């Protein structure tokens, strides 16, 4: 086992993990970009997505990957529900109110799942779970490769949607300047709802992609949530490209700290990246800065 | 809405009645369980009051106060275990350490505003928790540290029943409320509220906002650290996940947010309502996680229907909190270019 191999393997592990972080962060940054609000229940939505996958997989007995469309659809509905019943009523208040309210939603979701499924860890069955792909003596497990491919598909799909379609343009206009967008006849509340639904659906899909490799339990989403928030801040505000790059960076830093310093310190690698990154570039990697005089 | 205690006289009577009830708890000969709930109430009301100084008065929502509780806990546990130092004495180095950590966290986090400040504090809090896990020689990693009970003594903060802890924490709560009250009425309190209303405007009026926020954060951290010493000695066990985790931090903030953010009595109202409710929920639903459901529901419902907190059912606005200033604009007015 030479040093080169270890570095390469760590980088590959980091990049594949980074893809998943990027996918979660893109969901979060979409909500942020349009509404300027951080959804603190994003990690719990991911956890609900994992439970959805578990339940559907048990019920239908198929590969978890085949239920991606129903999971995404149900999660989008959950997003709409959170938006309609909680966030929409708070739009006239401060952003802090929405942050705190979504935090409350996070507690409700994780306790609800605990009361339904108990706090014990469950595992999702998949035939591809233990398959690993070997490439130039570097090994990667198949679920991670699938997650990477899915990330590329979903993120490019969303980019095309935002760039090419009318609804996407309306969303970008809302993100740019809500007041003017409203004046131009865009129903900004609907755009907010769409952004929330898409963001939560992304969280659900990330949960589905993670489910073959992680145990499902009510608190599984929390670390992913914090990492995704770090990526959103590090990437710059509501910037999808920034979120992807930051997600990759977070994954790589985590893997490098994990293999070279201590596995226990691995999560700190992510947070220190944020802290150092913000010291060097306070507005994030691709950010224009929050404060506008 | 009729406020129960708008009348100043009625308010004084109610205040005396509450104090008499809190100090006269033994008259009812409560069981140890009731005392244990009362300890949690006093601890979280005091922690919420500490949090409220930065999170409420200045509206800088910090999610890393568990870090300071853990600093208090770990410093006093380690000094007691290795050198037999009384936890009362280790409060001094613990306060010094938490002040330094608060300066470190604050000087980086306060570059950001609003949600970004909150996110940076989460990053710091989590880094600290991970670091505690990593320093196995010092902190025993995720298995945590214990102090073993030898004999009841005030010096070593060890008592057979929760009763004594309850009284100590009650006195600490009153001290915290006194500090909070002093700050609220001082020049600094006005500065903090100015920052809450509009930081740019506060800056343009010559307030050194960065310095004021940092000062408030350090005071708040030192208070949380002292309560942390007593609280962890009461628990007699600390570990990184429960003592330094983000869940603990959010629980602290929830007290103030539910009770009435940015008001003196808010955190006390919050703790008085949430702690017993969470206990009842745990009994009824038969699971220790069910208490979190109450925190979640209370947060969502209060933010949606009573942004001034539960306190506003009983007391009118004392003119000190200025939540309305922030609410008038609405998000798009404030954040569109």
Coordinates of C-alpha atoms in Angstrom, one line a residue:
Chain A
X1 CA 0.0 0.0 0.0
X2 CA 1.9 3.0 -1.1
X3 CA 1.4 6.6 -0.5
X4 CA 0.1 7.3 -4.0
X5 CA -2.5 4.7 -3.8
X6 CA -3.7 6.0 -0.4
X7 CA -3.9 9.6 -1.8
X8 CA -5.8 8.4 -4.9
X9 CA -8.2 6.3 -2.9
X10 CA -8.9 9.1 -0.5
X11 CA -9.5 11.5 -3.3
X12 CA -11.9 9.1 -5.0
X13 CA -13.7 8.4 -1.7
X14 CA -13.9 12.2 -1.1
X15 CA -15.2 13.0 -4.6
X16 CA -17.9 10.3 -4.5
X17 CA -19.0 11.5 -1.1
X18 CA -18.7 15.0 -2.3
X19 CA -21.2 14.3 -5.1
X20 CA -23.8 13.3 -2.5
X21 CA -23.0 16.4 -0.4
X22 CA -23.3 18.5 -3.6
X23 CA -26.7 17.0 -4.4
X24 CA -28.0 17.8 -0.9
X25 CA -26.5 21.3 -1.1
X26 CA -28.0 22.0 -4.5
X27 CA -31.5 21.3 -3.0
X28 CA -30.8 23.6 -0.1
X29 CA -29.3 26.4 -2.3
X30 CA -32.2 26.3 -4.6
X31 CA -34.5 27.2 -1.8
X32 CA -32.0 29.7 -0.6
X33 CA -31.5 31.3 -4.0
X34 CA -35.2 32.0 -4.6
X35 CA -36.4 32.7 -1.1
X36 CA -33.3 33.8 0.7
X37 CA -34.2 31.3 3.4
X38 CA -32.3 28.3 4.8
X39 CA -34.5 25.3 5.2
X40 CA -33.3 23.9 8.6
X41 CA -35.4 20.8 8.0
X42 CA -33.5 19.7 4.9
X43 CA -31.6 17.0 6.7
X44 CA -34.8 15.6 8.2
X45 CA -36.4 15.7 4.7
X46 CA -33.5 13.5 3.6
X47 CA -34.2 11.2 6.5
X48 CA -37.9 11.0 5.5
X49 CA -36.8 10.2 2.0
X50 CA -34.7 7.3 3.4
X51 CA -37.7 6.0 5.3
X52 CA -39.9 6.4 2.2
X53 CA -37.4 4.3 0.2
X54 CA -37.3 1.7 3.0
X55 CA -41.1 1.4 3.1
X56 CA -41.6 1.3 -0.7
X57 CA -38.7 -1.1 -1.1
X58 CA -40.3 -3.4 1.6
X59 CA -43.7 -3.1 0.0
X60 CA -42.7 -3.6 -3.6
X61 CA -39.7 -5.8 -3.1
X62 CA -37.7 -4.1 -5.9
X63 CA -34.4 -2.3 -6.0
X64 CA -34.5 0.9 -4.1
X65 CA -33.3 2.8 -7.2
X66 CA -36.5 1.9 -9.1
X67 CA -38.7 3.9 -6.7
X68 CA -36.9 7.2 -7.3
X69 CA -39.9 8.8 -9.1
X70 CA -42.5 8.0 -6.4
X71 CA -40.1 9.1 -3.7
X72 CA -39.3 12.4 -5.4
X73 CA -43.0 13.0 -6.0
X74 CA -44.0 12.3 -2.4
X75 CA -41.1 14.4 -1.1
X76 CA -42.1 17.3 -3.4
X77 CA -45.6 17.1 -1.9
X78 CA -44.0 17.2 1.6
X79 CA -42.2 20.3 0.5
X80 CA -45.4 21.9 -0.7
X81 CA -47.0 21.0 2.6
X82 CA -44.2 22.5 4.7
X83 CA -44.4 25.6 2.5
X84 CA -48.1 26.0 2.6
X85 CA -48.7 25.3 6.2
X86 CA -45.6 26.9 7.8
X87 CA -43.3 29.0 5.6
X88 CA -46.0 30.8 3.5
X89 CA -47.5 32.4 6.6
X90 CA -44.2 33.6 7.8
X91 CA -43.1 35.4 4.5
X92 CA -44.1 38.8 5.9
X93 CA -41.8 38.3 8.9
X94 CA -38.0 38.0 9.2
X95 CA -35.8 35.3 7.8
X96 CA -34.9 34.3 11.4
X97 CA -38.5 33.4 12.0
X98 CA -38.5 31.1 9.0
X99 CA -35.2 29.5 10.1
X100 CA -36.6 28.8 13.6
X101 CA -39.9 27.5 12.3
X102 CA -38.2 25.1 9.9
X103 CA -36.0 24.0 12.8
X104 CA -39.3 23.2 14.6
X105 CA -40.5 21.2 11.5
X106 CA -37.2 19.3 11.7
X107 CA -37.9 18.2 15.3
X108 CA -41.5 17.3 14.3
X109 CA -40.4 15.2 11.3
X110 CA -37.7 13.2 13.2
X111 CA -40.0 12.5 16.2
X112 CA -42.8 11.5 13.8
X113 CA -40.5 9.0 12.1
X114 CA -39.3 7.8 15.5
X115 CA -42.9 7.2 16.7
X116 CA -43.8 5.4 13.4
X117 CA -40.7 3.3 12.8
X118 CA -39.1 3.3 16.3
X119 CA -35.6 4.6 16.9
X120 CA -33.9 1.4 15.8
X121 CA -31.7 1.5 12.7
X122 CA -33.1 -0.2 9.7
X123 CA -31.3 -1.2 6.5
X124 CA -32.5 -1.0 3.0
X125 CA -31.8 -4.1 0.9
X126 CA -30.2 -3.8 -2.5
X127 CA -28.4 -6.4 -4.6
X128 CA -25.9 -3.7 -5.6
X129 CA -25.1 -2.9 -2.0
X130 CA -21.9 -4.8 -1.8
X131 CA -20.7 -4.6 -5.4
X132 CA -17.6 -2.6 -5.9
X133 CA -16.1 -1.2 -9.0
X134 CA -12.4 -1.6 -9.4
X135 CA -10.6 0.9 -11.6
X136 CA -6.8 1.0 -11.7
X137 CA -6.6 -0.8 -8.3
X138 CA -8.9 1.9 -6.8
X139 CA -12.1 0.4 -5.4
X140 CA -15.4 2.3 -5.3
X141 CA -18.7 0.8 -4.2
X142 CA -21.4 0.7 -6.8
X143 CA -24.0 2.7 -4.8
X144 CA -21.6 5.6 -4.7
X145 CA -21.0 5.5 -8.4
X146 CA -24.7 5.5 -9.0
X147 CA -25.1 8.5 -6.6
X148 CA -22.4 10.4 -8.6
X149 CA -24.1 9.7 -11.9
X150 CA -27.5 10.7 -10.4
X151 CA -26.0 13.9 -9.1
X152 CA -24.7 14.9 -12.5
X153 CA -28.1 14.1 -14.1
X154 CA -30.1 15.9 -11.5
X155 CA -27.9 19.0 -11.3
X156 CA -27.7 19.4 -15.1
X157 CA -31.4 18.8 -15.3
X158 CA -32.1 21.6 -12.9
X159 CA -29.6 23.9 -14.7
X160 CA -31.3 23.3 -18.0
X161 CA -34.7 23.9 -16.3
X162 CA -33.5 27.2 -14.9
X163 CA -31.8 28.4 -18.0
X164 CA -34.1 27.2 -20.8
X165 CA -37.7 27.1 -19.6
X166 CA -40.1 29.9 -18.9
X167 CA -40.8 28.7 -15.4
X168 CA -37.1 28.5 -14.8
X169 CA -36.6 32.1 -16.0
X170 CA -39.4 33.2 -13.8
X171 CA -37.7 31.5 -10.9
X172 CA -34.4 33.2 -11.6
X173 CA -36.2 36.5 -11.9
X174 CA -37.8 35.9 -8.5
X175 CA -34.4 35.1 -7.1
X176 CA -32.9 38.2 -8.6
X177 CA -35.5 40.7 -7.4
X178 CA -38.7 39.5 -5.9
X179 CA -40.4 42.9 -5.9
X180 CA -39.7 43.6 -9.6
X181 CA -40.6 40.0 -10.5
X182 CA -43.9 40.5 -8.8
X183 CA -44.5 43.7 -10.8
X184 CA -43.8 41.9 -14.0
X185 CA -46.6 39.5 -13.3
X186 CA -44.8 36.6 -11.9
X187 CA -46.6 34.9 -9.0
X188 CA -43.6 34.9 -6.7
X189 CA -45.4 32.9 -4.0
X190 CA -45.9 30.1 -6.5
X191 CA -42.2 30.3 -7.4
X192 CA -41.3 30.0 -3.7
X193 CA -43.5 27.0 -3.5
X194 CA -41.9 25.4 -6.5
X195 CA -38.4 26.1 -5.2
X196 CA -39.4 24.5 -1.9
X197 CA -40.9 21.5 -3.5
X198 CA -37.8 21.0 -5.8
X199 CA -35.4 21.5 -2.9
X200 CA -37.2 19.0 -0.6
X201 CA -37.5 16.5 -3.6
X202 CA -33.7 16.8 -4.0
X203 CA -33.3 16.0 -0.3
X204 CA -35.5 13.0 -0.7
X205 CA -33.6 11.7 -3.8
X206 CA -30.3 12.2 -1.9
X207 CA -31.8 10.1 0.9
X208 CA -32.8 7.4 -1.6
X209 CA -29.2 7.4 -3.0
X210 CA -27.8 7.1 0.5
X211 CA -30.1 4.4 1.7
X212 CA -28.2 1.4 0.4
X213 CA -25.0 2.5 2.2
X214 CA -26.4 4.0 5.4
X215 CA -28.5 2.7 8.2
X216 CA -31.9 4.5 8.4
X217 CA -32.7 6.1 11.7
X218 CA -34.4 9.3 12.8
X219 CA -31.2 11.2 13.3
X220 CA -29.4 10.1 10.2
X221 CA -30.1 13.4 8.4
X222 CA -28.5 15.8 10.9
X223 CA -24.8 15.5 9.8
X224 CA -25.8 15.8 6.2
X225 CA -27.8 18.9 6.9
X226 CA -24.9 20.6 8.6
X227 CA -22.5 19.7 5.8
X228 CA -25.0 20.9 3.2
X229 CA -25.4 24.2 5.0
X230 CA -21.7 24.6 5.1
X231 CA -21.6 23.9 1.3
X232 CA -24.3 26.5 0.7
X233 CA -22.4 29.2 2.6
X234 CA -19.0 28.2 1.2
X235 CA -20.3 28.1 -2.3
X236 CA -21.8 31.6 -2.2
X237 CA -25.4 32.5 -1.9
X238 CA -27.9 30.5 -3.9
X239 CA -25.2 29.7 -6.4
X240 CA -25.7 26.1 -7.8
X241 CA -22.3 25.9 -9.3
X242 CA -20.8 27.1 -6.0
X243 CA -22.8 24.5 -4.1
X244 CA -21.5 21.7 -6.3
X245 CA -17.9 22.8 -6.0
X246 CA -18.2 23.3 -2.3
X247 CA -19.8 19.9 -1.9
X248 CA -16.9 18.3 -3.7
X249 CA -14.4 20.3 -1.6
X250 CA -16.2 19.2 1.6
X251 CA -16.1 15.6 0.6
X252 CA -12.5 15.7 -0.4
X253 CA -11.4 17.5 2.8
X254 CA -13.4 15.1 4.9
X255 CA -11.7 12.1 3.2
X256 CA -8.2 13.6 3.5
X257 CA -8.6 14.5 7.1
X258 CA -10.1 11.1 7.8
X259 CA -7.3 9.1 6.2
X260 CA -4.3 11.2 7.1
X261 CA -5.1 12.7 10.5
X262 CA -7.9 10.8 12.3
X263 CA -11.2 9.3 11.3
X264 CA -12.8 11.0 14.3
X265 CA -11.7 14.4 13.1
X266 CA -13.1 13.9 9.6
X267 CA -16.2 16.0 10.1
X268 CA -14.1 18.8 11.5
X269 CA -12.3 18.9 8.1
X270 CA -15.5 20.1 6.5
X271 CA -16.2 22.7 9.1
X272 CA -12.7 24.0 9.2
X273 CA -12.8 24.3 5.4
X274 CA -15.8 26.6 5.8
X275 CA -14.2 28.7 8.6
X276 CA -10.9 29.1 6.7
X277 CA -12.8 29.6 3.4
X278 CA -14.8 32.3 4.8
X279 CA -11.8 34.0 6.3
X280 CA -10.2 34.1 2.9
X281 CA -13.3 34.8 0.9
X282 CA -16.0 36.2 3.2
X283 CA -18.7 36.0 0.5
X284 CA -18.1 32.4 -0.4
X285 CA -16.4 30.9 -3.4
X286 CA -18.7 32.3 -6.1
X287 CA -20.7 34.7 -4.0
X288 CA -21.4 38.3 -4.6
X289 CA -21.9 39.0 -1.0
X290 CA -25.0 39.2 1.2
X291 CA -24.7 42.8 2.3
X292 CA -25.8 45.3 -0.2
X293 CA -25.6 48.9 0.9
Chain B
X1 CA -56.5 40.6 24.3
X2 CA -56.7 41.3 28.0
X3 CA -53.2 41.0 29.5
X4 CA -53.4 39.5 32.9
X5 CA -50.7 41.4 34.6
X6 CA -50.7 44.8 32.9
X7 CA -51.4 46.5 36.1
X8 CA -48.1 47.2 37.8
X9 CA -49.4 46.2 41.3
X10 CA -50.9 42.9 40.0
X11 CA -47.5 42.3 38.3
X12 CA -45.6 42.8 41.6
X13 CA -48.0 40.5 43.4
X14 CA -47.6 37.8 40.7
X15 CA -43.8 38.1 40.8
X16 CA -43.7 37.7 44.6
X17 CA -46.1 34.7 44.3
X18 CA -43.9 33.1 41.7
X19 CA -40.8 33.6 43.8
X20 CA -42.5 32.3 46.9
X21 CA -43.7 29.2 44.9
X22 CA -40.2 28.6 43.5
X23 CA -38.4 29.0 46.9
X24 CA -41.2 27.4 48.9
X25 CA -41.3 24.2 46.7
X26 CA -40.4 22.0 49.7
X27 CA -43.7 22.9 51.4
X28 CA -45.5 20.6 49.0
X29 CA -43.1 17.8 49.9
X30 CA -42.5 16.9 46.3
X31 CA -40.9 13.7 45.2
X32 CA -37.3 13.6 43.8
X33 CA -38.8 13.4 40.3
X34 CA -40.6 16.7 40.7
X35 CA -37.3 18.2 42.0
X36 CA -35.5 16.8 39.0
X37 CA -37.9 18.5 36.6
X38 CA -37.5 21.7 38.7
X39 CA -33.7 21.4 38.3
X40 CA -34.2 21.2 34.5
X41 CA -36.5 24.2 34.6
X42 CA -34.0 26.3 36.5
X43 CA -31.0 25.2 34.4
X44 CA -32.8 25.8 31.1
X45 CA -34.4 29.1 32.2
X46 CA -30.9 30.3 33.2
X47 CA -29.3 29.1 30.0
X48 CA -32.0 30.6 28.0
X49 CA -31.5 33.9 29.8
X50 CA -27.8 33.8 28.9
X51 CA -28.6 32.9 25.3
X52 CA -31.1 35.8 25.2
X53 CA -28.5 38.4 25.7
X54 CA -27.0 37.8 22.3
X55 CA -29.8 35.8 20.6
X56 CA -32.6 37.9 21.9
X57 CA -31.5 41.5 22.5
X58 CA -29.3 41.6 19.5
X59 CA -31.1 38.9 17.5
X60 CA -27.9 37.2 16.6
X61 CA -29.2 33.6 16.8
X62 CA -26.3 31.5 18.1
X63 CA -26.5 27.7 17.8
X64 CA -23.3 27.0 19.7
X65 CA -24.1 27.7 23.3
X66 CA -23.8 24.0 24.1
X67 CA -20.0 24.5 23.4
X68 CA -19.8 26.8 26.4
X69 CA -21.8 24.5 28.6
X70 CA -19.4 21.7 27.6
X71 CA -16.4 24.0 28.3
X72 CA -17.8 24.5 31.8
X73 CA -18.5 20.8 32.2
X74 CA -15.2 19.5 30.9
X75 CA -13.0 22.0 32.7
X76 CA -14.6 21.4 36.1
X77 CA -14.8 17.6 35.6
X78 CA -11.1 17.4 34.6
X79 CA -9.9 19.6 37.3
X80 CA -11.9 17.8 39.9
X81 CA -10.9 14.3 38.7
X82 CA -7.2 15.0 38.4
X83 CA -6.5 17.6 41.1
X84 CA -9.6 17.5 43.3
X85 CA -10.3 21.2 42.6
X86 CA -13.7 22.4 43.8
X87 CA -16.1 23.1 40.8
X88 CA -16.7 26.6 42.3
X89 CA -13.1 27.4 41.8
X90 CA -12.9 25.8 38.4
X91 CA -15.6 28.1 37.3
X92 CA -12.9 30.8 37.0
X93 CA -10.6 29.0 34.5
X94 CA -13.7 27.7 32.7
X95 CA -15.1 31.2 32.3
X96 CA -11.7 32.4 31.0
X97 CA -11.6 29.6 28.5
X98 CA -15.1 30.2 27.3
X99 CA -14.5 33.9 27.0
X100 CA -11.5 33.2 24.8
X101 CA -13.4 30.7 22.7
X102 CA -16.3 33.1 22.4
X103 CA -13.9 35.8 21.2
X104 CA -12.5 33.4 18.6
X105 CA -15.9 32.3 17.4
X106 CA -17.4 35.8 17.6
X107 CA -14.6 37.5 15.7
X108 CA -15.0 35.2 12.8
X109 CA -18.8 34.6 12.9
X110 CA -19.8 38.3 13.4
X111 CA -18.4 39.0 9.9
X112 CA -21.6 37.5 8.8
X113 CA -25.2 38.4 9.4
X114 CA -28.5 36.7 10.1
X115 CA -28.6 33.1 9.0
X116 CA -24.9 33.1 8.1
X117 CA -23.9 34.0 11.6
X118 CA -26.1 31.1 12.8
X119 CA -24.5 28.7 10.3
X120 CA -21.0 29.7 11.2
X121 CA -21.8 29.1 14.9
X122 CA -23.1 25.7 14.0
X123 CA -19.8 25.0 12.2
X124 CA -17.8 26.0 15.3
X125 CA -20.0 24.1 17.7
X126 CA -19.7 20.9 15.6
X127 CA -16.0 21.4 15.3
X128 CA -15.7 21.6 19.0
X129 CA -17.8 18.5 19.5
X130 CA -15.7 16.6 17.0
X131 CA -12.6 17.8 18.7
X132 CA -13.8 16.6 22.1
X133 CA -14.4 13.2 20.5
X134 CA -10.9 13.2 19.1
X135 CA -9.0 14.1 22.3
X136 CA -9.5 10.7 23.8
X137 CA -6.7 11.0 26.3
X138 CA -8.2 14.1 27.8
X139 CA -11.9 13.7 27.4
X140 CA -12.3 10.0 27.1
X141 CA -13.9 10.5 23.6
X142 CA -17.5 9.5 23.0
X143 CA -17.7 7.4 26.2
X144 CA -17.7 10.6 28.2
X145 CA -16.6 11.4 31.8
X146 CA -18.2 10.7 35.1
X147 CA -17.7 12.1 38.6
X148 CA -18.4 9.6 41.3
X149 CA -20.4 10.5 44.3
X150 CA -18.4 10.3 47.6
X151 CA -20.2 12.3 50.1
X152 CA -22.5 15.3 50.1
X153 CA -20.6 18.5 50.1
X154 CA -21.3 22.0 49.0
X155 CA -17.7 22.7 48.0
X156 CA -17.6 19.8 45.6
X157 CA -21.2 20.3 44.4
X158 CA -22.3 16.8 45.4
X159 CA -25.6 16.1 46.9
X160 CA -27.7 13.1 47.4
X161 CA -30.9 14.6 46.1
X162 CA -31.7 17.1 43.3
X163 CA -33.1 19.5 46.0
X164 CA -29.8 21.3 46.7
X165 CA -29.0 21.6 43.0
X166 CA -32.4 23.1 42.5
X167 CA -31.7 25.8 45.0
X168 CA -28.2 26.5 43.6
X169 CA -29.6 26.8 40.1
X170 CA -32.5 28.9 41.2
X171 CA -30.1 31.4 42.8
X172 CA -28.0 31.3 39.6
X173 CA -31.1 31.9 37.6
X174 CA -31.9 35.0 39.6
X175 CA -28.3 36.2 39.2
X176 CA -28.6 35.7 35.4
X177 CA -31.9 37.6 35.3
X178 CA -30.3 40.4 37.3
X179 CA -27.4 40.6 34.8
X180 CA -29.8 40.4 31.9
X181 CA -31.9 43.2 33.4
X182 CA -28.9 45.3 34.0
X183 CA -27.8 44.9 30.4
X184 CA -31.3 45.6 29.1
X185 CA -31.3 48.9 30.9
X186 CA -27.8 49.9 30.1
X187 CA -26.3 51.7 27.1
X188 CA -25.2 48.3 25.8
X189 CA -28.8 47.0 25.9
X190 CA -29.8 50.0 23.7
X191 CA -26.9 49.3 21.3
X192 CA -27.9 45.7 21.0
X193 CA -31.5 46.6 20.2
X194 CA -30.3 49.1 17.7
X195 CA -28.3 46.3 16.0
X196 CA -31.3 44.1 16.0
X197 CA -33.5 46.8 14.4
X198 CA -31.0 47.8 11.7
X199 CA -27.3 47.1 11.9
X200 CA -26.3 49.5 9.1
X201 CA -28.2 52.3 10.8
X202 CA -26.7 51.5 14.1
X203 CA -23.2 51.6 12.5
X204 CA -23.9 54.9 10.9
X205 CA -24.9 56.3 14.2
X206 CA -21.4 55.5 15.5
X207 CA -22.1 52.3 17.3
X208 CA -19.1 49.9 17.0
X209 CA -21.5 47.1 16.3
X210 CA -18.8 44.4 16.0
X211 CA -17.4 45.3 19.4
X212 CA -20.8 45.4 21.1
X213 CA -21.9 42.1 19.7
X214 CA -18.6 40.5 20.7
X215 CA -19.0 41.8 24.2
X216 CA -22.5 40.5 24.5
X217 CA -21.5 37.2 23.1
X218 CA -18.6 36.9 25.7
X219 CA -20.9 37.8 28.6
X220 CA -23.5 35.3 27.4
X221 CA -20.9 32.6 26.9
X222 CA -19.4 33.1 30.4
X223 CA -22.9 32.9 32.0
X224 CA -23.7 29.7 30.0
X225 CA -20.4 28.2 31.1
X226 CA -21.1 28.8 34.9
X227 CA -24.5 27.2 34.6
X228 CA -22.9 24.4 32.7
X229 CA -20.6 23.6 35.6
X230 CA -23.5 23.2 38.0
X231 CA -25.7 21.5 35.4
X232 CA -23.0 18.9 34.5
X233 CA -22.2 18.2 38.1
X234 CA -25.9 17.6 38.7
X235 CA -25.9 15.2 35.7
X236 CA -22.6 13.8 37.0
X237 CA -21.9 12.6 33.4
X238 CA -20.8 14.4 30.3
X239 CA -20.2 13.3 26.8
X240 CA -19.6 15.2 23.5
X241 CA -22.9 14.3 21.8
X242 CA -25.3 15.2 24.7
X243 CA -23.4 18.1 26.2
X244 CA -21.8 19.7 23.2
X245 CA -24.2 18.8 20.4
X246 CA -26.3 21.1 18.3
X247 CA -29.5 19.6 19.7
X248 CA -28.6 21.0 23.1
X249 CA -27.8 24.4 21.7
X250 CA -31.1 24.6 19.9
X251 CA -32.9 23.5 23.1
X252 CA -31.3 26.4 24.9
X253 CA -32.4 28.9 22.2
X254 CA -35.9 27.3 22.0
X255 CA -36.5 28.4 25.6
X256 CA -36.1 32.1 24.7
X257 CA -37.7 31.8 21.3
X258 CA -40.9 30.2 22.7
X259 CA -41.1 32.3 25.8
X260 CA -40.5 35.6 24.2
X261 CA -37.3 36.5 22.4
X262 CA -35.5 39.6 23.5
X263 CA -37.5 40.1 26.7
X264 CA -36.2 39.7 30.2
X265 CA -38.8 37.1 31.4
X266 CA -39.2 35.3 28.1
X267 CA -36.7 32.4 28.7
X268 CA -38.2 31.8 32.1
X269 CA -41.7 31.5 30.6
X270 CA -40.3 29.3 27.9
X271 CA -38.7 26.9 30.3
X272 CA -41.7 26.9 32.7
X273 CA -43.9 25.8 29.8
X274 CA -41.6 23.6 27.7
X275 CA -39.8 21.5 30.4
X276 CA -43.0 20.2 32.1
X277 CA -44.7 19.7 28.7
X278 CA -41.8 17.7 27.3
X279 CA -41.9 15.5 30.5
X280 CA -45.7 15.0 30.0
X281 CA -45.1 14.1 26.4
X282 CA -42.5 11.6 27.3
X283 CA -44.8 9.9 29.8
X284 CA -47.8 9.9 27.4
X285 CA -46.0 8.7 24.3
X286 CA -43.7 6.5 26.2
X287 CA -40.5 7.4 24.5
X288 CA -37.7 9.7 25.5
X289 CA -37.6 11.3 22.1
X290 CA -41.2 12.5 22.3
X291 CA -40.2 15.6 24.2
X292 CA -38.6 16.8 21.0
X293 CA -42.0 16.7 19.4
X294 CA -43.1 19.3 21.9
X295 CA -40.1 21.5 21.2
X296 CA -40.8 21.3 17.5
X297 CA -44.5 22.0 17.8
X298 CA -44.0 24.8 20.3
X299 CA -41.4 26.4 18.0
X300 CA -43.6 26.3 14.9
X301 CA -46.8 27.3 16.6
X302 CA -45.3 30.2 18.6
X303 CA -43.4 31.6 15.6
X304 CA -46.5 31.3 13.4
X305 CA -49.1 32.6 15.8
X306 CA -47.3 34.4 18.7
X307 CA -44.0 35.7 17.5
X308 CA -43.7 37.7 20.7
X309 CA -43.8 34.4 22.6
X310 CA -45.9 32.8 25.3
X311 CA -45.0 35.6 27.6
X312 CA -47.2 38.0 25.6
X313 CA -50.3 36.2 26.9
X314 CA -49.6 37.5 30.3
X315 CA -47.6 40.6 30.0
X316 CA -47.8 43.5 27.6
X317 CA -44.8 44.7 25.6
X318 CA -42.5 46.4 28.1
X319 CA -41.4 48.8 25.4
X320 CA -38.0 47.1 25.5
X321 CA -38.4 44.5 22.8
X322 CA -38.8 45.7 19.3
X323 CA -39.8 42.7 17.3
X324 CA -42.2 44.9 15.3
X325 CA -39.4 47.0 13.8
X326 CA -38.1 43.9 12.0
X327 CA -41.5 42.7 11.0
X328 CA -42.8 45.7 9.2
X329 CA -40.5 45.3 6.3
X330 CA -41.1 41.7 5.3
X331 CA -38.4 39.7 3.7
X332 CA -38.5 41.0 0.2
X333 CA -38.4 44.6 1.2
X334 CA -35.3 43.9 3.2
X335 CA -33.5 41.6 0.9
X336 CA -34.2 42.8 -2.6
X337 CA -31.6 45.1 -4.1

